[in-house]
Coordinates of C-alpha atoms and ligand atoms in Angstrom, one line a residue:
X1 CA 62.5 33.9 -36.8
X2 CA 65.4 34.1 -34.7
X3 CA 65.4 37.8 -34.3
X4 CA 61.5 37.7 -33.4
X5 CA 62.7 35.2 -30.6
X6 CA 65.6 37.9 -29.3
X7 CA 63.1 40.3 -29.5
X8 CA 61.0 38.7 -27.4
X9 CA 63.5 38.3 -24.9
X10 CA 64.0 41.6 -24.6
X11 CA 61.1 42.9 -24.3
X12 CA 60.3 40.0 -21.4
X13 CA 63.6 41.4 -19.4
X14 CA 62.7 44.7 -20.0
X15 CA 59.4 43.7 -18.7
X16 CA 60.9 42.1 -15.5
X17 CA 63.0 44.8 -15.1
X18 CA 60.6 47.9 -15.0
X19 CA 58.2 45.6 -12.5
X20 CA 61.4 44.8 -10.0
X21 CA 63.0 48.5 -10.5
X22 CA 59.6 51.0 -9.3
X23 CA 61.7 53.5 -7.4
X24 CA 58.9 56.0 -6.3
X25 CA 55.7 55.6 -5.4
X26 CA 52.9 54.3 -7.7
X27 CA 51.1 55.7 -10.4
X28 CA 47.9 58.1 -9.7
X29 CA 45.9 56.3 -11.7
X30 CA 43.5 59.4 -12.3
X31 CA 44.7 63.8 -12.6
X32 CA 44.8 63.9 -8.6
X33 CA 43.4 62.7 -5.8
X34 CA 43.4 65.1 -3.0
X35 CA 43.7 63.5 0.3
X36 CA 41.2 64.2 2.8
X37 CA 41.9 64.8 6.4
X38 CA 39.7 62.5 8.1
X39 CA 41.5 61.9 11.3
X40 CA 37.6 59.8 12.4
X41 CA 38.4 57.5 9.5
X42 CA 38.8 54.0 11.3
X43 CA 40.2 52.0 8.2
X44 CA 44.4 52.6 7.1
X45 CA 44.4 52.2 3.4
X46 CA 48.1 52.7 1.6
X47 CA 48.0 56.6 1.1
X48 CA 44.5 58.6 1.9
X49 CA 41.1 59.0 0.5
X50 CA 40.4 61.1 -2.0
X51 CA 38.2 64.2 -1.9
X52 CA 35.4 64.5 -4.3
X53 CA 37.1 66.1 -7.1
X54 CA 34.4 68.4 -7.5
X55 CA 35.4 70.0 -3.8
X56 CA 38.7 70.3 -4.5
X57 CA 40.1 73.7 -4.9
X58 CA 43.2 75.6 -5.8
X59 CA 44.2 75.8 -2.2
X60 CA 44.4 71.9 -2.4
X61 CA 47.8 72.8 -4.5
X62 CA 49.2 75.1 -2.2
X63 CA 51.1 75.4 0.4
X64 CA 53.3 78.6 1.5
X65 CA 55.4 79.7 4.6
X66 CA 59.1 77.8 3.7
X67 CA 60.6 81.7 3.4
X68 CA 60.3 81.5 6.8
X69 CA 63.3 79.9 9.0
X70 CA 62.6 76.7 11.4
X71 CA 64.0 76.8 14.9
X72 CA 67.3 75.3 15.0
X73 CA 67.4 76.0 19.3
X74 CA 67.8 72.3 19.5
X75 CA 71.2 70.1 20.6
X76 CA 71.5 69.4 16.9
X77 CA 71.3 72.4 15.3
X78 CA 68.7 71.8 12.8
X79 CA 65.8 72.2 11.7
X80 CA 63.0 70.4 9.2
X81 CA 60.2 72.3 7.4
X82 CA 58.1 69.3 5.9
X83 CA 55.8 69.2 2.9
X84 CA 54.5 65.8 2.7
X85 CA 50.8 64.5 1.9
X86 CA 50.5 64.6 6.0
X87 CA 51.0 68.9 5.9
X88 CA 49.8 69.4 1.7
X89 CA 46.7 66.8 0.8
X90 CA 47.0 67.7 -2.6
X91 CA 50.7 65.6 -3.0
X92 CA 48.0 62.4 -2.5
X93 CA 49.4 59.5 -4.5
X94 CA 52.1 62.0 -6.8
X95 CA 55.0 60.2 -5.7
X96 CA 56.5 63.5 -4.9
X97 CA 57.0 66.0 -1.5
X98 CA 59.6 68.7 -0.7
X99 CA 61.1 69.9 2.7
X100 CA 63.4 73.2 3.9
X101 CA 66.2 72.5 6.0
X102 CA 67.6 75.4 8.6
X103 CA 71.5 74.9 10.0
X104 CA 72.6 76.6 12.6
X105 CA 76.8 77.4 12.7
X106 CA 78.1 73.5 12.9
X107 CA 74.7 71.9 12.9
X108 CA 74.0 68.6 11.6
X109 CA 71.0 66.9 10.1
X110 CA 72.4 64.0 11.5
X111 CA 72.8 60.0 10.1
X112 CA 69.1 58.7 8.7
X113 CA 67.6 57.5 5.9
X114 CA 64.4 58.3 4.3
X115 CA 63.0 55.1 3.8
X116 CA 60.8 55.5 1.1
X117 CA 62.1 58.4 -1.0
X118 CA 65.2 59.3 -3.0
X119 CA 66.2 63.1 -1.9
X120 CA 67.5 65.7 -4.3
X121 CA 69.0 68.7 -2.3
X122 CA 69.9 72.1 -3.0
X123 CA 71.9 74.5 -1.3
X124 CA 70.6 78.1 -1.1
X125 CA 72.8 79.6 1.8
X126 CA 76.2 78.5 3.5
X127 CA 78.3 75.9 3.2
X128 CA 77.4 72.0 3.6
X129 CA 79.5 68.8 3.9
X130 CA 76.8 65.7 3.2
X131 CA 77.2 62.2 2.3
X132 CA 75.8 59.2 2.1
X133 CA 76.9 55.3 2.5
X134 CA 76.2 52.5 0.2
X135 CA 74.5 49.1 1.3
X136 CA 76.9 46.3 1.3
X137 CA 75.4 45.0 -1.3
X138 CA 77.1 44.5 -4.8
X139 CA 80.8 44.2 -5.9
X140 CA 83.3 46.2 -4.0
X141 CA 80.4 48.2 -2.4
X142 CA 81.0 47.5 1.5
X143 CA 80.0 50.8 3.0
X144 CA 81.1 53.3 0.8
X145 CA 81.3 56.7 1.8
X146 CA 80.3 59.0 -0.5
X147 CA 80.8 62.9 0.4
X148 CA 80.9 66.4 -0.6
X149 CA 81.1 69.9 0.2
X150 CA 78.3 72.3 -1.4
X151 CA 78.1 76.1 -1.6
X152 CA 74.8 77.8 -3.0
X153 CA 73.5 76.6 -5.9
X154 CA 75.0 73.0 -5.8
X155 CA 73.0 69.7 -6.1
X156 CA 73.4 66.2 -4.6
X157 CA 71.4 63.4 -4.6
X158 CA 70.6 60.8 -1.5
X159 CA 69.5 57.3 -3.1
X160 CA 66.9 56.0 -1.3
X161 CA 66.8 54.2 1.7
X162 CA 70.7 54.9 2.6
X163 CA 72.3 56.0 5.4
X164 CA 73.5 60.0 5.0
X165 CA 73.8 63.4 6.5
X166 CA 74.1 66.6 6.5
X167 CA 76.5 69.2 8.5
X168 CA 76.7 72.8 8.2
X169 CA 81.0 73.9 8.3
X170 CA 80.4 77.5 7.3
X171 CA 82.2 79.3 9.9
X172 CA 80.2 80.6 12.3
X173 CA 77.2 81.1 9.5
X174 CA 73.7 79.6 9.1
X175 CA 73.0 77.1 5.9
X176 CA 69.5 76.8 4.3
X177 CA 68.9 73.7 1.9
X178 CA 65.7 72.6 -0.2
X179 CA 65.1 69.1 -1.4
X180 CA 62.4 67.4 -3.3
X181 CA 61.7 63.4 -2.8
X182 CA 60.5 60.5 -4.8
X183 CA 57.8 60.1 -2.0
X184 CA 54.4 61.7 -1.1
X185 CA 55.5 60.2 2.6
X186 CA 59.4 59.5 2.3
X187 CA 60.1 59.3 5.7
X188 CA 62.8 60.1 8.2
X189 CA 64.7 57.4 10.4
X190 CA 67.5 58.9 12.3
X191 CA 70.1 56.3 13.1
X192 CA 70.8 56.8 16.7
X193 CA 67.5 57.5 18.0
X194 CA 65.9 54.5 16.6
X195 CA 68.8 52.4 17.6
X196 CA 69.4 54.1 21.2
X197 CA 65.4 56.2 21.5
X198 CA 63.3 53.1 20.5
X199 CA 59.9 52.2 22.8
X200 CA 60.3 50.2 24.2
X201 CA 64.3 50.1 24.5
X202 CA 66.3 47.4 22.3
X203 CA 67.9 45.5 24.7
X204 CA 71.3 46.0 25.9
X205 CA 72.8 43.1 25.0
X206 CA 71.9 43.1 21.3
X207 CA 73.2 46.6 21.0
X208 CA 76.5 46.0 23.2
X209 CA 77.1 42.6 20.6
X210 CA 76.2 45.0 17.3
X211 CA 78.9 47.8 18.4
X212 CA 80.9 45.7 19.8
X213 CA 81.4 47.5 23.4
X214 CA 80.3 47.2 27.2
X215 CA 76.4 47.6 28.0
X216 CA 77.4 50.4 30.3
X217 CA 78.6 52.3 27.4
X218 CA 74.8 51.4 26.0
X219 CA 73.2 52.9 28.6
X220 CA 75.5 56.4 28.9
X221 CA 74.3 56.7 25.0
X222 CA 70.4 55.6 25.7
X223 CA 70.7 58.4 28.6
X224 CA 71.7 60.8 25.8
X225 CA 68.5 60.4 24.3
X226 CA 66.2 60.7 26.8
X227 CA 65.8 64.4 25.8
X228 CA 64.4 63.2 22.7
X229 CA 61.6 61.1 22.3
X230 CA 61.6 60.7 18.5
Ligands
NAG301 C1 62.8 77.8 19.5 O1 62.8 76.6 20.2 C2 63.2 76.8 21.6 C3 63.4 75.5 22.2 O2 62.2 74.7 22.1 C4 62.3 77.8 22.3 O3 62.7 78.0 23.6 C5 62.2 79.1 21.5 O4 61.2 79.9 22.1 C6 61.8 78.8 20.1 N1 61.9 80.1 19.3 C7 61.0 80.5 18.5 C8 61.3 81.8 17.8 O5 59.9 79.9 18.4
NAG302 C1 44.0 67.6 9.8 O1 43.1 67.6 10.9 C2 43.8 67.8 12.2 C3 42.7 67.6 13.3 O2 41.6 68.4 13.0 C4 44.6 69.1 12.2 O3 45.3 69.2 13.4 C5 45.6 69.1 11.0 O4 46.3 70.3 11.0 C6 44.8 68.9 9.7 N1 45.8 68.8 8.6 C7 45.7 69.4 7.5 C8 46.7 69.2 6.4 O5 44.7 70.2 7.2

Protein backbone atom coordinates (compact mmCIF):
# COMPACT_ATOMS: atom_id res chain seq x y z
CA UNK A 1 0.00 0.00 0.00
CA UNK A 2 2.56 2.42 0.92
CA UNK A 3 4.80 1.87 -2.06
CA UNK A 4 1.67 2.11 -4.43
CA UNK A 5 1.19 5.61 -2.68
CA UNK A 6 5.21 6.66 -3.46
CA UNK A 7 4.65 5.40 -6.61
CA UNK A 8 2.06 7.47 -7.33
CA UNK A 9 3.95 10.35 -6.25
CA UNK A 10 6.36 9.86 -8.53
CA UNK A 11 4.85 9.44 -11.35
CA UNK A 12 2.48 12.76 -10.44
CA UNK A 13 6.05 14.82 -10.20
CA UNK A 14 7.30 13.31 -13.07
CA UNK A 15 4.10 14.21 -14.64
CA UNK A 16 4.42 18.00 -13.50
CA UNK A 17 7.78 17.94 -14.46
CA UNK A 18 7.71 16.87 -18.18
CA UNK A 19 4.57 19.51 -18.64
CA UNK A 20 6.68 22.60 -16.94
CA UNK A 21 10.22 21.38 -18.55
CA UNK A 22 9.03 21.37 -22.81
CA UNK A 23 12.26 22.83 -24.07
CA UNK A 24 11.64 22.80 -27.90
CA UNK A 25 8.82 23.28 -29.77
CA UNK A 26 5.71 20.99 -29.75
CA UNK A 27 5.03 17.80 -30.98
CA UNK A 28 4.03 17.36 -34.90
CA UNK A 29 1.24 15.58 -34.12
CA UNK A 30 1.15 13.88 -37.68
CA UNK A 31 4.74 12.65 -40.15
CA UNK A 32 5.02 16.42 -41.38
CA UNK A 33 3.27 19.21 -42.12
CA UNK A 34 4.87 21.26 -44.77
CA UNK A 35 4.21 24.87 -44.46
CA UNK A 36 2.75 26.67 -47.14
CA UNK A 37 3.74 30.05 -48.26
CA UNK A 38 0.70 31.97 -48.31
CA UNK A 39 1.95 35.39 -47.79
CA UNK A 40 -2.45 36.36 -48.85
CA UNK A 41 -3.28 34.28 -45.77
CA UNK A 42 -4.97 36.99 -43.36
CA UNK A 43 -5.21 34.84 -40.18
CA UNK A 44 -1.55 34.27 -37.83
CA UNK A 45 -1.91 30.83 -36.41
CA UNK A 46 1.23 29.55 -34.08
CA UNK A 47 3.48 28.08 -36.95
CA UNK A 48 1.96 27.71 -40.70
CA UNK A 49 -0.53 25.81 -42.53
CA UNK A 50 0.07 22.78 -43.80
CA UNK A 51 0.23 21.74 -47.53
CA UNK A 52 -1.95 18.91 -48.69
CA UNK A 53 0.32 16.08 -48.02
CA UNK A 54 -0.55 14.68 -51.21
CA UNK A 55 1.43 18.00 -52.93
CA UNK A 56 4.20 17.72 -51.00
CA UNK A 57 7.32 16.66 -52.68
CA UNK A 58 10.95 15.83 -52.00
CA UNK A 59 12.00 19.37 -52.66
CA UNK A 60 9.80 20.22 -49.54
CA UNK A 61 12.94 18.44 -47.59
CA UNK A 62 15.56 20.30 -49.19
CA UNK A 63 17.35 23.00 -49.13
CA UNK A 64 21.03 23.58 -50.54
CA UNK A 65 23.45 26.50 -51.08
CA UNK A 66 25.24 26.72 -47.27
CA UNK A 67 28.83 25.71 -49.23
CA UNK A 68 28.57 28.95 -50.22
CA UNK A 69 30.03 31.87 -47.89
CA UNK A 70 27.68 34.94 -46.70
CA UNK A 71 28.98 38.45 -46.98
CA UNK A 72 30.63 39.43 -43.90
CA UNK A 73 31.28 43.32 -45.67
CA UNK A 74 29.41 44.55 -42.68
CA UNK A 75 30.82 46.73 -39.37
CA UNK A 76 30.55 43.44 -37.64
CA UNK A 77 32.08 41.08 -39.49
CA UNK A 78 29.62 38.46 -39.83
CA UNK A 79 27.46 36.88 -41.52
CA UNK A 80 24.11 34.50 -41.04
CA UNK A 81 22.96 31.87 -43.49
CA UNK A 82 19.36 30.87 -42.01
CA UNK A 83 17.42 27.73 -42.42
CA UNK A 84 14.27 28.21 -40.57
CA UNK A 85 10.55 27.17 -41.45
CA UNK A 86 10.50 30.98 -43.01
CA UNK A 87 13.44 29.90 -45.89
CA UNK A 88 12.69 25.54 -45.77
CA UNK A 89 8.68 24.94 -45.33
CA UNK A 90 9.26 21.50 -44.78
CA UNK A 91 10.99 22.26 -40.95
CA UNK A 92 6.90 23.15 -40.22
CA UNK A 93 6.22 22.21 -36.63
CA UNK A 94 9.76 19.74 -36.28
CA UNK A 95 11.04 21.67 -33.57
CA UNK A 96 14.27 21.88 -35.36
CA UNK A 97 16.24 24.54 -38.02
CA UNK A 98 20.04 24.99 -38.76
CA UNK A 99 22.05 28.14 -39.80
CA UNK A 100 25.93 28.81 -41.27
CA UNK A 101 27.82 31.42 -39.76
CA UNK A 102 30.77 33.35 -41.89
CA UNK A 103 33.59 35.42 -39.67
CA UNK A 104 35.63 37.60 -41.07
CA UNK A 105 39.43 38.09 -39.30
CA UNK A 106 38.11 39.56 -35.66
CA UNK A 107 34.48 39.39 -36.41
CA UNK A 108 31.87 38.97 -33.88
CA UNK A 109 28.36 37.54 -33.93
CA UNK A 110 27.84 39.81 -31.35
CA UNK A 111 25.61 39.55 -27.67
CA UNK A 112 21.87 38.05 -28.46
CA UNK A 113 19.80 35.37 -27.59
CA UNK A 114 17.76 33.18 -29.55
CA UNK A 115 14.68 33.37 -27.80
CA UNK A 116 13.07 30.34 -28.67
CA UNK A 117 15.82 27.79 -29.45
CA UNK A 118 18.72 26.09 -27.62
CA UNK A 119 21.84 26.28 -30.33
CA UNK A 120 24.36 23.54 -30.73
CA UNK A 121 27.46 24.87 -32.79
CA UNK A 122 30.13 23.51 -34.62
CA UNK A 123 33.33 24.83 -35.79
CA UNK A 124 34.47 23.89 -39.31
CA UNK A 125 37.24 26.52 -39.99
CA UNK A 126 39.23 29.04 -37.70
CA UNK A 127 39.38 29.75 -34.37
CA UNK A 128 36.30 31.00 -32.09
CA UNK A 129 36.05 32.36 -28.56
CA UNK A 130 32.01 32.13 -27.58
CA UNK A 131 30.22 32.23 -24.41
CA UNK A 132 27.28 32.59 -22.91
CA UNK A 133 25.78 34.20 -19.49
CA UNK A 134 23.53 32.61 -17.09
CA UNK A 135 20.12 34.28 -15.86
CA UNK A 136 20.31 35.36 -12.32
CA UNK A 137 18.25 32.94 -11.45
CA UNK A 138 19.22 30.00 -9.07
CA UNK A 139 21.92 29.66 -6.33
CA UNK A 140 25.22 31.34 -6.98
CA UNK A 141 24.18 31.84 -10.62
CA UNK A 142 24.34 35.89 -10.98
CA UNK A 143 25.57 36.25 -14.45
CA UNK A 144 27.94 33.69 -14.98
CA UNK A 145 30.10 33.80 -17.73
CA UNK A 146 30.66 30.86 -19.34
CA UNK A 147 33.46 30.74 -22.32
CA UNK A 148 35.57 28.94 -24.63
CA UNK A 149 37.95 28.83 -27.35
CA UNK A 150 37.06 26.27 -30.28
CA UNK A 151 39.16 25.04 -33.25
CA UNK A 152 37.51 22.75 -36.04
CA UNK A 153 35.65 20.13 -34.98
CA UNK A 154 34.69 21.38 -31.40
CA UNK A 155 31.13 21.66 -30.05
CA UNK A 156 29.32 24.04 -27.65
CA UNK A 157 26.04 24.43 -26.68
CA UNK A 158 24.00 27.92 -26.15
CA UNK A 159 20.87 27.20 -23.65
CA UNK A 160 18.12 28.82 -24.68
CA UNK A 161 17.04 32.18 -24.31
CA UNK A 162 20.66 33.38 -22.78
CA UNK A 163 22.65 36.06 -23.57
CA UNK A 164 25.99 34.80 -25.73
CA UNK A 165 28.32 35.45 -28.61
CA UNK A 166 30.52 34.58 -30.84
CA UNK A 167 34.14 36.20 -32.01
CA UNK A 168 36.37 35.06 -34.53
CA UNK A 169 40.47 35.53 -32.90
CA UNK A 170 42.18 33.58 -35.62
CA UNK A 171 44.75 35.82 -36.71
CA UNK A 172 44.07 37.43 -39.50
CA UNK A 173 41.86 34.17 -40.87
CA UNK A 174 38.16 33.64 -41.67
CA UNK A 175 35.96 31.19 -39.29
CA UNK A 176 33.00 29.19 -40.57
CA UNK A 177 30.51 27.63 -37.93
CA UNK A 178 27.19 25.43 -38.27
CA UNK A 179 24.54 25.09 -35.62
CA UNK A 180 21.38 23.23 -35.38
CA UNK A 181 18.44 24.70 -32.87
CA UNK A 182 15.66 23.36 -30.81
CA UNK A 183 13.28 25.66 -32.90
CA UNK A 184 11.62 25.66 -36.35
CA UNK A 185 11.69 29.71 -35.69
CA UNK A 186 14.38 30.20 -32.85
CA UNK A 187 14.95 33.60 -33.32
CA UNK A 188 17.70 36.15 -33.01
CA UNK A 189 17.64 39.30 -30.56
CA UNK A 190 20.90 41.17 -30.62
CA UNK A 191 21.38 42.98 -27.38
CA UNK A 192 22.35 46.38 -28.44
CA UNK A 193 20.20 46.89 -31.25
CA UNK A 194 17.07 46.11 -29.53
CA UNK A 195 18.14 48.10 -26.58
CA UNK A 196 19.79 51.17 -28.52
CA UNK A 197 17.86 50.31 -32.57
CA UNK A 198 14.30 49.82 -31.10
CA UNK A 199 11.11 51.74 -33.22
CA UNK A 200 10.27 53.62 -31.78
CA UNK A 201 13.41 54.56 -29.56
CA UNK A 202 13.36 53.48 -25.67
CA UNK A 203 13.53 56.53 -23.94
CA UNK A 204 16.55 58.02 -22.78
CA UNK A 205 16.00 58.16 -19.43
CA UNK A 206 15.17 54.52 -18.85
CA UNK A 207 18.29 53.48 -20.60
CA UNK A 208 20.63 56.29 -18.92
CA UNK A 209 18.98 54.75 -15.24
CA UNK A 210 19.54 50.81 -16.56
CA UNK A 211 23.42 51.55 -17.43
CA UNK A 212 23.78 53.78 -15.07
CA UNK A 213 25.42 56.82 -17.22
CA UNK A 214 24.46 60.34 -18.79
CA UNK A 215 21.71 60.40 -21.62
CA UNK A 216 24.29 61.99 -23.83
CA UNK A 217 26.25 59.00 -23.63
CA UNK A 218 22.63 57.20 -24.84
CA UNK A 219 22.39 59.16 -27.64
CA UNK A 220 26.28 58.85 -29.09
CA UNK A 221 25.39 54.87 -28.77
CA UNK A 222 21.66 55.24 -30.45
CA UNK A 223 23.70 57.27 -33.21
CA UNK A 224 25.84 54.18 -33.65
CA UNK A 225 22.91 52.30 -34.75
CA UNK A 226 21.44 54.32 -37.13
CA UNK A 227 23.32 52.36 -39.80
CA UNK A 228 21.29 49.43 -38.80
CA UNK A 229 17.88 49.14 -38.72
CA UNK A 230 17.46 45.69 -37.33
C1 LIG B 1 28.73 42.34 -49.79
O1 LIG B 1 28.06 43.40 -49.12
C2 LIG B 1 28.61 44.68 -49.43
C3 LIG B 1 27.93 45.68 -48.50
O2 LIG B 1 26.53 45.58 -48.55
C4 LIG B 1 28.39 44.95 -50.90
O3 LIG B 1 28.94 46.23 -51.24
C5 LIG B 1 29.10 43.88 -51.73
O4 LIG B 1 28.80 44.07 -53.10
C6 LIG B 1 28.61 42.50 -51.30
N1 LIG B 1 29.43 41.49 -51.95
C7 LIG B 1 28.90 40.46 -52.62
C8 LIG B 1 29.87 39.49 -53.19
O5 LIG B 1 27.69 40.32 -52.74
C1 LIG C 1 7.28 32.86 -50.18
O1 LIG C 1 6.66 33.78 -51.04
C2 LIG C 1 7.30 35.05 -51.11
C3 LIG C 1 6.43 35.98 -51.97
O2 LIG C 1 5.99 35.33 -53.12
C4 LIG C 1 8.71 34.87 -51.65
O3 LIG C 1 9.38 36.11 -51.68
C5 LIG C 1 9.48 33.90 -50.74
O4 LIG C 1 10.76 33.65 -51.27
C6 LIG C 1 8.71 32.59 -50.62
N1 LIG C 1 9.39 31.74 -49.65
C7 LIG C 1 9.64 30.45 -49.89
C8 LIG C 1 10.28 29.69 -48.79
O5 LIG C 1 9.35 29.89 -50.93
Amino acid sequence: MMALKSFALIIAIFAVVTSISHASDPSPLQDFCVAINDTMAHVLVNGKFCKNPEHVAADDFFSSGLNMPGNTSNQLGFAVTGLNVNSFPGLNTLGISFARFDYAPYGLDPPHTNPRGSEILVVVEGMLYVGFVTSTSGPNMRNRLFTKILHPGDVFVFPVGLIHFQLNVGKEAKAVAFAAFSSQNPGYNIVANALFGSHPPINDDILAKAFQVDEKIVDYIRSQFEWDNN
